[in-house]
Amino acid sequence: HPAVAYDAQIIMGPDELLVSYFVEKDGSWAFVLSVDSLRAVRIPCGRRELRRLATQAREEMLSGSGPGIKRLGQLFLSPFETDLTGKTMLYVVPDDHLFYVPWSALPLGEEPLVMKAALTLVPSVRALVSAAENPSFSRVGLLGSGPPQTGARGFPPPGSVPGERRILSGTLDEPGFAERAPGYGVFHLAHPFLPENGSPYRSAIVLTPDPSRGLLRVEDFLGLRFSASLIALPQGALTPPEQGAGDEV
């Protein structure tokens, strides 16, 4: 929406770039926003192909690279390489199976994205604007965490970003989340969801590959004390996976 884009431009800095994706059956769109420009880019990758590439890329994370990761970078990052020149922060608003893409590992030129700019995944442009405009949001910040980085390259996590919003990619386990949760007003957990059909309360968000510390189970989440006003969870955490793709708020 133009009004939302304008609001985002007001709070963004000159060294920040926002890319919001919209996935369709036969292709995708990327809306690229900076403080002084907005453009739309058509991406020749539809929902079925994206799902295949995202699944392949997650499997390739064990080795740190592969054709799936490379192809996702070519499709969903390379068109904006010039836009990222001089930028130190990239906000990504995923859609569909882009929520499950290991963004930090995607190549941009000769290096992974995480070596070029800090990365923050946000559930929507409106959530980013609200985090800056709402005093309660800006005071406690946004805690975002992406898929576990298990690649051999050991990609470093992005650091703090303006407005006390923070992204912890692959460094946040269940005890760490329980410790940090009370200090934030917005959660975005873009991790795989592990259902336990026989005992739903044992279903879990997979924060890290370590089964002893990396699983944030529903029963653990419900037992936490926090003041979050907005929580975005992985698709499947609230409804069966076959009902759709993407995160749920």
mmCIF file of C-alpha atoms in Angstrom, residues 143-149 157 166-181 184 187-191 205-210 213-216:
data_model
loop_
_atom_site.group_PDB
_atom_site.id
_atom_site.type_symbol
_atom_site.label_atom_id
_atom_site.label_comp_id
_atom_site.label_asym_id
_atom_site.label_seq_id
_atom_site.Cartn_x
_atom_site.Cartn_y
_atom_site.Cartn_z
ATOM 1 C CA LEU A 143 13.222 -10.048 18.518
ATOM 2 C CA GLY A 144 13.655 -11.857 15.189
ATOM 3 C CA SER A 145 15.336 -15.169 14.590
ATOM 4 C CA GLY A 146 15.897 -16.975 11.287
ATOM 5 C CA PRO A 147 16.680 -20.578 10.321
ATOM 6 C CA PRO A 148 19.627 -22.206 12.144
ATOM 7 C CA GLN A 149 22.927 -21.531 10.393
ATOM 8 C CA PRO A 157 24.818 -13.408 13.113
ATOM 9 C CA ARG A 166 17.491 -7.103 16.984
ATOM 10 C CA ILE A 167 18.022 -10.170 14.799
ATOM 11 C CA LEU A 168 19.545 -13.366 16.176
ATOM 12 C CA SER A 169 20.046 -15.823 13.327
ATOM 13 C CA GLY A 170 21.009 -19.332 14.359
ATOM 14 C CA THR A 171 22.293 -18.241 17.803
ATOM 15 C CA LEU A 172 19.037 -18.384 19.755
ATOM 16 C CA ASP A 173 18.208 -21.643 21.571
ATOM 17 C CA GLU A 174 15.263 -22.370 23.887
ATOM 18 C CA PRO A 175 16.932 -21.216 27.145
ATOM 19 C CA GLY A 176 18.158 -18.084 25.358
ATOM 20 C CA PHE A 177 14.683 -17.277 24.081
ATOM 21 C CA ALA A 178 13.171 -17.774 27.535
ATOM 22 C CA GLU A 179 15.757 -15.385 28.979
ATOM 23 C CA ARG A 180 15.321 -12.674 26.324
ATOM 24 C CA ALA A 181 11.554 -12.914 25.688
ATOM 25 C CA TYR A 184 10.743 -7.530 23.682
ATOM 26 C CA PHE A 187 8.562 -11.745 18.164
ATOM 27 C CA HIS A 188 9.206 -13.100 14.668
ATOM 28 C CA LEU A 189 10.361 -16.730 14.654
ATOM 29 C CA ALA A 190 10.944 -17.776 11.034
ATOM 30 C CA HIS A 191 12.052 -21.321 11.815
ATOM 31 C CA ILE A 205 9.697 -24.559 16.701
ATOM 32 C CA VAL A 206 13.198 -25.726 15.708
ATOM 33 C CA LEU A 207 15.481 -22.878 16.807
ATOM 34 C CA THR A 208 18.756 -24.820 16.466
ATOM 35 C CA PRO A 209 19.694 -28.404 15.453
ATOM 36 C CA ASP A 210 20.508 -29.354 19.085
ATOM 37 C CA ARG A 213 18.348 -27.010 23.721
ATOM 38 C CA GLY A 214 17.090 -26.032 20.290
ATOM 39 C CA LEU A 215 13.403 -26.986 20.452
ATOM 40 C CA LEU A 216 10.920 -24.346 21.628
#
